[in-house]
PDB file of C-alpha atoms in Angstrom:
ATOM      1  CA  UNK A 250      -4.607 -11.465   3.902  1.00 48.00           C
ATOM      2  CA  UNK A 251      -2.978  -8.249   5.622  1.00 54.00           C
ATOM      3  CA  UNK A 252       0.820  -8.554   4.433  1.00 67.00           C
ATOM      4  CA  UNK A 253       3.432  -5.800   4.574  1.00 84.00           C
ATOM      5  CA  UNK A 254       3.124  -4.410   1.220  1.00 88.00           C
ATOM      6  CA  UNK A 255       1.338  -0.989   2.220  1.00 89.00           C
ATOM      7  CA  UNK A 256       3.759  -0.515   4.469  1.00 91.00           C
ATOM      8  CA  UNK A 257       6.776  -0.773   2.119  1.00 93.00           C
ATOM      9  CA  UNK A 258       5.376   1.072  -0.370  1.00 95.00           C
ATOM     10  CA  UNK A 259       3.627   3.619   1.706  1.00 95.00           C
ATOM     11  CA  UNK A 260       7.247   3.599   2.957  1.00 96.00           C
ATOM     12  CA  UNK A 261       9.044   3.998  -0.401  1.00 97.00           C
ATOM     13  CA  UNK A 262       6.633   6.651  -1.039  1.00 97.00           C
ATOM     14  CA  UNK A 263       6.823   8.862   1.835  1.00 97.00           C
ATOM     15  CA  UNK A 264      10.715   9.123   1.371  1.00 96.00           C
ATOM     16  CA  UNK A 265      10.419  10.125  -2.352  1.00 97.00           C
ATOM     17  CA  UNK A 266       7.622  12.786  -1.494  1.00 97.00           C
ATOM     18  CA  UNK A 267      10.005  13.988   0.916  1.00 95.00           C
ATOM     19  CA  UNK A 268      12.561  14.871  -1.309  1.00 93.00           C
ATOM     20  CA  UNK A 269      10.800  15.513  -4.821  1.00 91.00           C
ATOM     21  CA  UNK A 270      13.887  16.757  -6.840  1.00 91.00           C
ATOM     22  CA  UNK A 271      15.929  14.138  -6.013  1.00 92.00           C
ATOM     23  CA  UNK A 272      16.860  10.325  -7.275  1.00 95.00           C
ATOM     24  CA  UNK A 273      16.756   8.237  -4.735  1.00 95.00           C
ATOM     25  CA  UNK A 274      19.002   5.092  -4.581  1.00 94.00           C
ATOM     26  CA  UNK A 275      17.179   2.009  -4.089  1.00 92.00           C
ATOM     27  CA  UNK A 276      19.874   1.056  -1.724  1.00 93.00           C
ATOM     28  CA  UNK A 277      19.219   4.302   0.631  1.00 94.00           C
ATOM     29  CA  UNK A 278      15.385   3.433   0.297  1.00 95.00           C
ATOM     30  CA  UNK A 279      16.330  -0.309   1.417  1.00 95.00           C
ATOM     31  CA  UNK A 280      18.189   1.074   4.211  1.00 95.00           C
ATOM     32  CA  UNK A 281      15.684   3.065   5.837  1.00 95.00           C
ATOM     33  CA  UNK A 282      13.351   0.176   5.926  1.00 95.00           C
ATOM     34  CA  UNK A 283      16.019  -2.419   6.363  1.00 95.00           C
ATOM     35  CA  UNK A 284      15.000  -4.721   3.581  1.00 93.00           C
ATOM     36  CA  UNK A 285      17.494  -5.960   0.871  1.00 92.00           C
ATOM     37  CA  UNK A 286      17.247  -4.052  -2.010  1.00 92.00           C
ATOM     38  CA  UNK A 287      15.951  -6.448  -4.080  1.00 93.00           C
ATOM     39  CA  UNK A 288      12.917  -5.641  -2.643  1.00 92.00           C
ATOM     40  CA  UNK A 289      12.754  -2.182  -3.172  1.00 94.00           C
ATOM     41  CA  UNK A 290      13.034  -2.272  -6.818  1.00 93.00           C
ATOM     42  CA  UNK A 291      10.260  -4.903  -7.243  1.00 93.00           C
ATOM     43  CA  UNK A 292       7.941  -2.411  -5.012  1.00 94.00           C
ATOM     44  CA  UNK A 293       9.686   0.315  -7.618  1.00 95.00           C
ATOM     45  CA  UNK A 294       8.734  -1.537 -10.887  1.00 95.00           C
ATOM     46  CA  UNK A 295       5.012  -1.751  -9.110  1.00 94.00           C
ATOM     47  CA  UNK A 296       5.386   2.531  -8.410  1.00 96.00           C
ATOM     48  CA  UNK A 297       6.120   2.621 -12.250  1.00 96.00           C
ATOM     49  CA  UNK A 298       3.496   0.345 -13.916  1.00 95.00           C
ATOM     50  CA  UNK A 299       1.052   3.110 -11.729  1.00 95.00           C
ATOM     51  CA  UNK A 300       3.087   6.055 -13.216  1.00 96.00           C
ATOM     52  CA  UNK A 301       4.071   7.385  -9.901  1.00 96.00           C
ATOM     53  CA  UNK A 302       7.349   7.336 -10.424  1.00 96.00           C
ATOM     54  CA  UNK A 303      10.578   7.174 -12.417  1.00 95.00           C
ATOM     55  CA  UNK A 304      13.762   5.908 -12.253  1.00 94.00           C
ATOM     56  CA  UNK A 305      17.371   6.151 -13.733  1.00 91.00           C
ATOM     57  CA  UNK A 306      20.095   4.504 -14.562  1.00 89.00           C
ATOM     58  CA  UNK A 307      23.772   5.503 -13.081  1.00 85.00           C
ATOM     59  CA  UNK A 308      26.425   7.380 -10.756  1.00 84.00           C
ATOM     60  CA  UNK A 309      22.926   9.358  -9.801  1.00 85.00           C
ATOM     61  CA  UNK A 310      20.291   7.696 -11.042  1.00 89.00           C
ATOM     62  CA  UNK A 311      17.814   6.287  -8.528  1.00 94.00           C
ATOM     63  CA  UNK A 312      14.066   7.153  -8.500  1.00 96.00           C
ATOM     64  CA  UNK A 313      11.729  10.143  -8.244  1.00 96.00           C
ATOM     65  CA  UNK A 314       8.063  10.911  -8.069  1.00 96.00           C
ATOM     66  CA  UNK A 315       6.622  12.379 -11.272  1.00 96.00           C
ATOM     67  CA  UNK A 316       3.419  12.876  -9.924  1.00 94.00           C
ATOM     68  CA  UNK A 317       2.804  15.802  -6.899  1.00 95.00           C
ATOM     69  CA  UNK A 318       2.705  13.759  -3.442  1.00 96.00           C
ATOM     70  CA  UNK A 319      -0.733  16.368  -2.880  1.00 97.00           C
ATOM     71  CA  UNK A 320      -2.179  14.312  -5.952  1.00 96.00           C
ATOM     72  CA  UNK A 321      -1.464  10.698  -4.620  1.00 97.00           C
ATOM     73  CA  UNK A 322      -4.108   9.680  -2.219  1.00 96.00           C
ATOM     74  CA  UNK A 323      -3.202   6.403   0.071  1.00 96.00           C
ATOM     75  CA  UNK A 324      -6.813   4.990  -1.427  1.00 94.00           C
ATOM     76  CA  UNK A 325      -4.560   4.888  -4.693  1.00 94.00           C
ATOM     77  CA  UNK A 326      -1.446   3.408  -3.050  1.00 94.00           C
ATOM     78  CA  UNK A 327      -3.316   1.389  -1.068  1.00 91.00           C
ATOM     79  CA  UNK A 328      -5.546  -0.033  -4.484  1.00 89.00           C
ATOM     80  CA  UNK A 329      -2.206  -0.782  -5.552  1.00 88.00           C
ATOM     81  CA  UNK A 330      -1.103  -2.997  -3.379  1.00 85.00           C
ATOM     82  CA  UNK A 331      -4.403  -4.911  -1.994  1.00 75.00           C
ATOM     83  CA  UNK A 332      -7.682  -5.517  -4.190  1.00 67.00           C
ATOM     84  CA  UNK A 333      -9.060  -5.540  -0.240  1.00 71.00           C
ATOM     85  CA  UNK A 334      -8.541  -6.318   3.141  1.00 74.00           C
ATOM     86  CA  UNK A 335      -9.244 -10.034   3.489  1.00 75.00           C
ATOM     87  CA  UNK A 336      -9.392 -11.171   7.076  1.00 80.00           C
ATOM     88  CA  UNK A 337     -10.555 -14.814   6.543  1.00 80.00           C
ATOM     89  CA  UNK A 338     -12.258 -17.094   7.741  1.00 82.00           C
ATOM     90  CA  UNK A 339     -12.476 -20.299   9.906  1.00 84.00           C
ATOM     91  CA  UNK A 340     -10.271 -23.449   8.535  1.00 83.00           C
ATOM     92  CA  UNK A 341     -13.000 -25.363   8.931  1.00 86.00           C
ATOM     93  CA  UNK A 342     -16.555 -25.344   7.711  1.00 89.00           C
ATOM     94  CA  UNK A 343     -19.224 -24.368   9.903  1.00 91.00           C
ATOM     95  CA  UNK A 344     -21.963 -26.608  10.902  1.00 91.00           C
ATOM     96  CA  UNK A 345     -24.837 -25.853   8.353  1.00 91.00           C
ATOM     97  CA  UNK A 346     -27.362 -27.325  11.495  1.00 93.00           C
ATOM     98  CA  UNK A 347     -26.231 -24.597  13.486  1.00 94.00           C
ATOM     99  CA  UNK A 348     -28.117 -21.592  13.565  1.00 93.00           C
ATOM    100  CA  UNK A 349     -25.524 -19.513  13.967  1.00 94.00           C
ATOM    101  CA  UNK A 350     -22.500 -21.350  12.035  1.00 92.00           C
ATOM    102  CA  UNK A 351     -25.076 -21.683   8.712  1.00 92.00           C
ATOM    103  CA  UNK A 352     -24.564 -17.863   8.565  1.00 93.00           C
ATOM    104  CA  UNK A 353     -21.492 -16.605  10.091  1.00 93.00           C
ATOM    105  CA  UNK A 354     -19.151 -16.919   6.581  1.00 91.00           C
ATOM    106  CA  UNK A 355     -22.074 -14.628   5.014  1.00 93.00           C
ATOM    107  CA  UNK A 356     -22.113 -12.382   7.879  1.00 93.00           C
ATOM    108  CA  UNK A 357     -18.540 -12.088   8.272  1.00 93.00           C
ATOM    109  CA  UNK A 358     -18.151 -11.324   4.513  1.00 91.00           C
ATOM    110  CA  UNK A 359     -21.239  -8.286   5.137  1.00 94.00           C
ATOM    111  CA  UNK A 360     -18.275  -7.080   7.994  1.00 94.00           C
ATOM    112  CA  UNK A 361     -15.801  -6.889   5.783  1.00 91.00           C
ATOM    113  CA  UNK A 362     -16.958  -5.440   3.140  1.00 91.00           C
ATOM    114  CA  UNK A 363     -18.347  -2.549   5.263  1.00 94.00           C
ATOM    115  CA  UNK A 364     -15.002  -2.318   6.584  1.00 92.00           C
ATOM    116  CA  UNK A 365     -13.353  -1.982   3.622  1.00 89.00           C
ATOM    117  CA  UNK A 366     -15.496   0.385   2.280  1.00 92.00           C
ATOM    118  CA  UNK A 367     -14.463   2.549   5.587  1.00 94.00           C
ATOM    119  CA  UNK A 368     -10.669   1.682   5.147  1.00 91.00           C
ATOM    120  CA  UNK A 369     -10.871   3.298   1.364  1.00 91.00           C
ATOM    121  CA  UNK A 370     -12.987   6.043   2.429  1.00 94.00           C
ATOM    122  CA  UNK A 371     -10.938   7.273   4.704  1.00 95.00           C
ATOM    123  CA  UNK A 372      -7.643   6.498   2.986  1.00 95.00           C
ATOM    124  CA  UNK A 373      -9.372   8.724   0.120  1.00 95.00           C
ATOM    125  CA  UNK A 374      -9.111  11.574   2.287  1.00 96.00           C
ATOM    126  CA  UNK A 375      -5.780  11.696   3.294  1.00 97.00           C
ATOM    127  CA  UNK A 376      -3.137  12.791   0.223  1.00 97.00           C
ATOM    128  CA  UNK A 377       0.405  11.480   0.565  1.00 97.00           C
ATOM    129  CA  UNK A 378       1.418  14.634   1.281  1.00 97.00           C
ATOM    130  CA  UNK A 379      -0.475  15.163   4.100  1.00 96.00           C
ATOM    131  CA  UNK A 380       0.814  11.326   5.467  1.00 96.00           C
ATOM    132  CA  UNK A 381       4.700  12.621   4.437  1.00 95.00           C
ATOM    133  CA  UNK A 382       4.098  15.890   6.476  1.00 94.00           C
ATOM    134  CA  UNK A 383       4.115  13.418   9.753  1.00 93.00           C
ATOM    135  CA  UNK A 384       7.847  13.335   9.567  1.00 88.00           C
TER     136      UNK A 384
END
């Protein structure tokens, strides 16, 4: 299902590309998107199993990009936090005497993979440098 993911590290991301030579506390990154901390560094440890980024220890440690924000595409950062949209389906099974509730789960499936496939394709085009010039 659609969580909030993306967002937080789409989030975590932006910051970082917009200010490349610096360590960034995960305590300033949990500030600007108001989530505890705890948080951040879990999204963090996620950044650095991709090798996006890296962090440090101490008085001004925090965490950095290693890789150029112009070389990060949001297809990548969004692979990284869904394996695909998933908008679901009903709770309960159709009626398999029904013409149209017999194929609605295959149909809807059809949708959403075409959707998806539009969702990466255009994330693919868009750099995160691009999405950090917005601010």
């Amino acid at each position: 299902m659609i969580t909030g993911k993306f967002a937080i590290t789409t989030h975590i991301l932006t910051l970082l590309a917009k200010f490349p030579d610096e360590y960034m506390a995960s305590d300033y990154i949990a500030g600007s998107l108001n989530i505890h901390p705890v948080l951040v560094r879990k999204e963090i440890a996620n950044l650095k199993k991709h090798h996006l980024v890296e962090s440090k220890e101490g008085k001004n440690g925090g965490t950095k990009l290693i890789k150029p924000a112009a070389t990060i595409s949001m297809e990548e950062v969004f692979n990284m936090t869904f394996e695909k949209m998933s908008f679901g389906f009903s709770k309960n099974d159709p009626n398999p005497e029904c013409p149209v509730g017999k194929q609605i789960n295959s149909n809807l499936t059809a949708l959403y993979d075409d959707i998806n496939i539009a969702i990466v394709n255009k994330l693919k085009s868009i750099s995160l440098e691009e999405f950090s010039e917005r601010f």
